[in-house]
Coordinates of C-alpha atoms and ligand atoms in Angstrom, one line a residue:
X1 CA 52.0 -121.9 128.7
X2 CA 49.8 -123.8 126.4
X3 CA 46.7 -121.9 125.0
X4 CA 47.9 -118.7 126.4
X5 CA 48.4 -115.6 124.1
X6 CA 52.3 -115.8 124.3
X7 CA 51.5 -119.6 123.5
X8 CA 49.1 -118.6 120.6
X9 CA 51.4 -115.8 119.4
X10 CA 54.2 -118.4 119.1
X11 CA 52.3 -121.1 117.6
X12 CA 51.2 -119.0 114.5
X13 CA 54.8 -117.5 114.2
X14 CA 55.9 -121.0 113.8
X15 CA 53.6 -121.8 111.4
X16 CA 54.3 -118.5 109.7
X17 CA 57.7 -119.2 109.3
X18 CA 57.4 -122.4 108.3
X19 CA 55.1 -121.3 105.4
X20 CA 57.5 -119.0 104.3
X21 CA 60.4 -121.7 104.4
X22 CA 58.1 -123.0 101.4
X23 CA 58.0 -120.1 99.0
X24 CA 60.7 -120.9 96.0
X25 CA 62.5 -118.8 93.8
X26 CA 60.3 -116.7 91.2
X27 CA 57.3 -118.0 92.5
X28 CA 54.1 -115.6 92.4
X29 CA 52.2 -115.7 95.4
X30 CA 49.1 -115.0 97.2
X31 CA 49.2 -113.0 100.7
X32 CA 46.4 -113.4 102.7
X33 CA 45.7 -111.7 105.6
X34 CA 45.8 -111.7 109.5
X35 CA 48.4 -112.0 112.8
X36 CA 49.5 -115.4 111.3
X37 CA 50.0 -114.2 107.5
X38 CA 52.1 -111.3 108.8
X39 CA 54.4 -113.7 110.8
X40 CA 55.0 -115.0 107.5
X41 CA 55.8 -112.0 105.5
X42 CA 58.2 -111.3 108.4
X43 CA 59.7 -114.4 107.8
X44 CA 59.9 -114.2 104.2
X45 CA 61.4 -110.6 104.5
X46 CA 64.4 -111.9 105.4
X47 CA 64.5 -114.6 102.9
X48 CA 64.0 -111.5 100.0
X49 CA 67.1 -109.8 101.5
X50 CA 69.0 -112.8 101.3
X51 CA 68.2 -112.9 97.4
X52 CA 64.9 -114.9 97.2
X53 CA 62.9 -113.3 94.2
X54 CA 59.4 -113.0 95.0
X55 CA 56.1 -111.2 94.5
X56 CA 52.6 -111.4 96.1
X57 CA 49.9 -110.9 95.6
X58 CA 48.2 -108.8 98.7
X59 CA 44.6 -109.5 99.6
X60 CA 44.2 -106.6 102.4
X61 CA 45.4 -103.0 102.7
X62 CA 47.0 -104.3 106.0
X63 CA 48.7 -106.8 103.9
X64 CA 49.9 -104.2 101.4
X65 CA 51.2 -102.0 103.5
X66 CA 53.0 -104.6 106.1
X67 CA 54.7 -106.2 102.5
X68 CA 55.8 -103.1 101.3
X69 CA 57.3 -101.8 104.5
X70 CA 59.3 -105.3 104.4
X71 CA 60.6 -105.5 101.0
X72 CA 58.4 -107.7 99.3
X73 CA 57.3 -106.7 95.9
X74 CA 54.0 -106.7 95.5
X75 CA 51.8 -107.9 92.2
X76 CA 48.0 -108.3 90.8
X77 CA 46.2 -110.7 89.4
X78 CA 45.6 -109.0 86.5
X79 CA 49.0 -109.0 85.9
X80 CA 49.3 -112.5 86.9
X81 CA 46.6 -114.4 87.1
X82 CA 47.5 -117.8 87.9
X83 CA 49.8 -118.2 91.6
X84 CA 52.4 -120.5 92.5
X85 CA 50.7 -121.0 95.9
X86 CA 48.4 -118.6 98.3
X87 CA 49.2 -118.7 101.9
X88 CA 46.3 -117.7 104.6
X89 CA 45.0 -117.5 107.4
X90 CA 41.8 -119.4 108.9
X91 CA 39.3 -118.9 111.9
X92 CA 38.2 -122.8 111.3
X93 CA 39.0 -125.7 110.3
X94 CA 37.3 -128.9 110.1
X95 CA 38.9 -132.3 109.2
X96 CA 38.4 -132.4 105.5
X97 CA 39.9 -128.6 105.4
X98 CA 36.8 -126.7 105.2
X99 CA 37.2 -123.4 106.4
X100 CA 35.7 -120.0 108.0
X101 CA 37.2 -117.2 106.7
X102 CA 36.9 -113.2 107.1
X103 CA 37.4 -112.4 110.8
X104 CA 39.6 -109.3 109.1
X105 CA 36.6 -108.8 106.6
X106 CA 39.1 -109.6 103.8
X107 CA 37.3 -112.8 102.6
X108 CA 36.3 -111.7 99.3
X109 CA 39.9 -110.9 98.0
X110 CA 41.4 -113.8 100.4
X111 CA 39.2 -116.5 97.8
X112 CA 39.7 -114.8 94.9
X113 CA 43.5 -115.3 95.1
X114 CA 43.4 -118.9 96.7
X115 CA 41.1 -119.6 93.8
X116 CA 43.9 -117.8 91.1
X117 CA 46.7 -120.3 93.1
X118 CA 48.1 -124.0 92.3
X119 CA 48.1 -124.7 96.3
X120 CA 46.8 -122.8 99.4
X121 CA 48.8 -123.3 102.1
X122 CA 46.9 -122.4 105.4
X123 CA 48.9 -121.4 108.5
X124 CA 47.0 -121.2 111.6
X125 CA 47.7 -122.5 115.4
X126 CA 45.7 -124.9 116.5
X127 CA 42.8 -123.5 118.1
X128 CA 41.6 -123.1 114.7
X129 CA 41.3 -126.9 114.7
X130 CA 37.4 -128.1 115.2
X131 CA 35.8 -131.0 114.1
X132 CA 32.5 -129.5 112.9
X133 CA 32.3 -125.5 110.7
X134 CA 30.0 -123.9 113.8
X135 CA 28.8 -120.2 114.6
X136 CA 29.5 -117.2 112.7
X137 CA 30.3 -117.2 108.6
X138 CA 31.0 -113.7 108.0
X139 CA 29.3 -112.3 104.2
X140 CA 30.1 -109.7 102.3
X141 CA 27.0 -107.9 101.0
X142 CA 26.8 -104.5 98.6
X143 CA 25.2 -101.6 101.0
X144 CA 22.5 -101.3 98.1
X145 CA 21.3 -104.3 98.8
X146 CA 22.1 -105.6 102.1
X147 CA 18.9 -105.4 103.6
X148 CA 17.1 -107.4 101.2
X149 CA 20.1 -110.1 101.5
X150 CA 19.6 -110.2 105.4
X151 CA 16.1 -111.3 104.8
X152 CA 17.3 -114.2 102.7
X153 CA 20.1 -114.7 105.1
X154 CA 17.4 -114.9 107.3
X155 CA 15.8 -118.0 105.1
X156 CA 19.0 -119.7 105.4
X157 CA 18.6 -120.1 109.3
X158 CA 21.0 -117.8 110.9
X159 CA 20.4 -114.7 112.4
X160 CA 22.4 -111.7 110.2
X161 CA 23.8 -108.4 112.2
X162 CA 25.7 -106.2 110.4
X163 CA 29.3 -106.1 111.5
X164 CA 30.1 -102.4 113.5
X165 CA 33.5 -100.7 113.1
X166 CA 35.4 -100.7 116.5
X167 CA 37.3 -97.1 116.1
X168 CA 34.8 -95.5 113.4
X169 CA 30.8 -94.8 113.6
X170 CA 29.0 -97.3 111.9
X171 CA 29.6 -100.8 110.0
X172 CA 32.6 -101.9 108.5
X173 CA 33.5 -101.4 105.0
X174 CA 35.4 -103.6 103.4
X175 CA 38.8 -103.0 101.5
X176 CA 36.0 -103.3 98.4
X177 CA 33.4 -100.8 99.4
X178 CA 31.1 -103.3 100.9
X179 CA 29.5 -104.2 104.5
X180 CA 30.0 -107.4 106.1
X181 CA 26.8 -109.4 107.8
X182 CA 28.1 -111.7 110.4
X183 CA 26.1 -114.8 110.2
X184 CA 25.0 -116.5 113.5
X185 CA 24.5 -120.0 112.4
X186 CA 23.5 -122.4 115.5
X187 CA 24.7 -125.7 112.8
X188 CA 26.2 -125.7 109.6
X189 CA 25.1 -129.3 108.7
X190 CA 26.5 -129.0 105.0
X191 CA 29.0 -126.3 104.6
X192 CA 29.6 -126.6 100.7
X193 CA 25.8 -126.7 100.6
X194 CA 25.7 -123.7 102.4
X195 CA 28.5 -121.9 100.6
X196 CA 26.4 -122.6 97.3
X197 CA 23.2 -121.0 98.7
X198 CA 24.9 -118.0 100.4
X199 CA 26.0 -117.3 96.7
X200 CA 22.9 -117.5 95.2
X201 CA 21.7 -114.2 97.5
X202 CA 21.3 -111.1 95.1
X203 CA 23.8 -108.5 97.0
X204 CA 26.3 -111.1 98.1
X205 CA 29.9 -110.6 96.9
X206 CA 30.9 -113.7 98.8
X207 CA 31.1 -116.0 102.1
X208 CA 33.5 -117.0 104.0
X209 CA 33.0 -120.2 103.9
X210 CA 35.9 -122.0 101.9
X211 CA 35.0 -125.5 101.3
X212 CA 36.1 -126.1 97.8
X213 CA 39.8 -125.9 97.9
X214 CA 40.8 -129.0 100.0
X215 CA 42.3 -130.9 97.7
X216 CA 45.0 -128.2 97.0
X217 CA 45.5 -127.4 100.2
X218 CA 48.3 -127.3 103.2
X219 CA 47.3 -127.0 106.8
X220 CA 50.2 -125.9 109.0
X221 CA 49.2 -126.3 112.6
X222 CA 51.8 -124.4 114.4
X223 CA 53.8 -125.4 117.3
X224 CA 56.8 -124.2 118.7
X225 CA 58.5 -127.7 118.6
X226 CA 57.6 -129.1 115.8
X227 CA 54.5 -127.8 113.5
X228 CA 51.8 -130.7 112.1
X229 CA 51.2 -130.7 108.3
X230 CA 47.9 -131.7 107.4
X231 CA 47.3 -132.0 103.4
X232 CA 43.9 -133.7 101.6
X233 CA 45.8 -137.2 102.0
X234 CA 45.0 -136.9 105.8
X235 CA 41.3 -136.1 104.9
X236 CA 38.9 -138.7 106.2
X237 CA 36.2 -139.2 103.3
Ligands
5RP1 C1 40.9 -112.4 107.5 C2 41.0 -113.8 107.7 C3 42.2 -114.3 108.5 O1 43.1 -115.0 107.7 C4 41.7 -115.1 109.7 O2 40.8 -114.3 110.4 C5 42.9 -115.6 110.6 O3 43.4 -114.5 111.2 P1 44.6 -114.7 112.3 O4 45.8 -115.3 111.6 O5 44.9 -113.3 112.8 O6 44.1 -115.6 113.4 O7 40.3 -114.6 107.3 O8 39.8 -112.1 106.7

């Protein structure tokens, strides 16, 4: 069964529910998004009914709507800025918990709120597991100035296409306004370097790269017997 979708499926629900098995009493948290994130707030749905007082944060529409239509209360961050813990999803992950983020295009909101929280838990199965960041970093760039950014993207040594929506004409736009520019990088030989640069591009809301949160953070590999727990004292310098 292993590396099959029912395999997959089960993977991130266990490392969804075991996420949510870490959310405490009155704690303020972030809800990221994706298939894994919404095993979670399944999970943590049934802690709420059981008298658990929560709220989250959401970082998607999806993610608003699923947490609503299972009880969870939802908050901002202008209304509270600082979060217990953020729990996410992840597309990669290398060994010193560097990520690429933004399959769902939600990046932008997904940092924001790990950046507002004490600890980022990220759940994931583990084909997310790779031992060097390679291929596409998705951006998000304003329309107004996206081709302009795609020329410096360009610079950077990837090759920028603007991501297309799958049941609407035209690209994707973002839960912000914005496009994404899927970034076809053939090596990403220094991730926070490249992080740095990609934010220096006039028109760039953000990458998703996420490369400077792995000292707070929490990998949870799942797996149906037993999940693995990865944390920065695993992180080989
Ligand atoms: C959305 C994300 C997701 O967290 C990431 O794509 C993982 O998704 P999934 O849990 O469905 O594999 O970054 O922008």
């Amino acid at each position: 069964m292993a590396g099959t979708t029912e395999a997959v499926a089960a993977a991130k629900r266990a490392a969804g529910y075991q996420a949510a098995g870490m959310v405490e009493d009155e704690m303020v948290i972030g809800l990221g998004t994706g298939s894994t994130v919404l095993y979670m707030i399944e999970r943590l749905s049934g802690r709420v009914r059981d008298g658990l007082s929560v709220s989250g944060v959401p970082t998607s529409y999806q993610t608003a709507m699923k947490a609503r239509e299972y009880g969870i209360p939802l908050t901002t961050l202008d209304d509270n800025p600082v979060l217990d813990l953020a729990i996410d999803g992840a597309d990669q992950i290398d060994p010193q918990l560097r990520m690429i983020k933004g399959r769902g295009a939600a990046l932008t909101r997904e940092k924001c709120v790990a950046a507002a929280a004490f600890r980022f838990i990220v759940v994931a199965d583990d084909t997310k597991m790779v031992s060097r960041l390679s291929g596409v970093v998705p951006v998000e760039t304003i329309p107004f100035a996206t081709k302009t950014a795609m020329g410096q993207l360009r610079g950077l040594g990837c090759r920028p296409f603007i991501r297309e929506a799958v049941k609407k004409d035209g690209p994707v736009i973002t839960d912000n306004g914005n496009f994404i520019v899927d970034c076809q990088f053939d090596e990403i030989a220094d991730p926070a370097a490249l992080e740095a640069a990609l934010a220096m591009i006039p028109g760039v809301v953000e990458s998703g790269l996420f490369t400077r949160f792995s000292k707070n953070t929490t990998v949870i590999i799942g797996n149906e017997k037993k999940c693995k727990v990865l944390t920065s004292a695993d992180v080989v310098p």
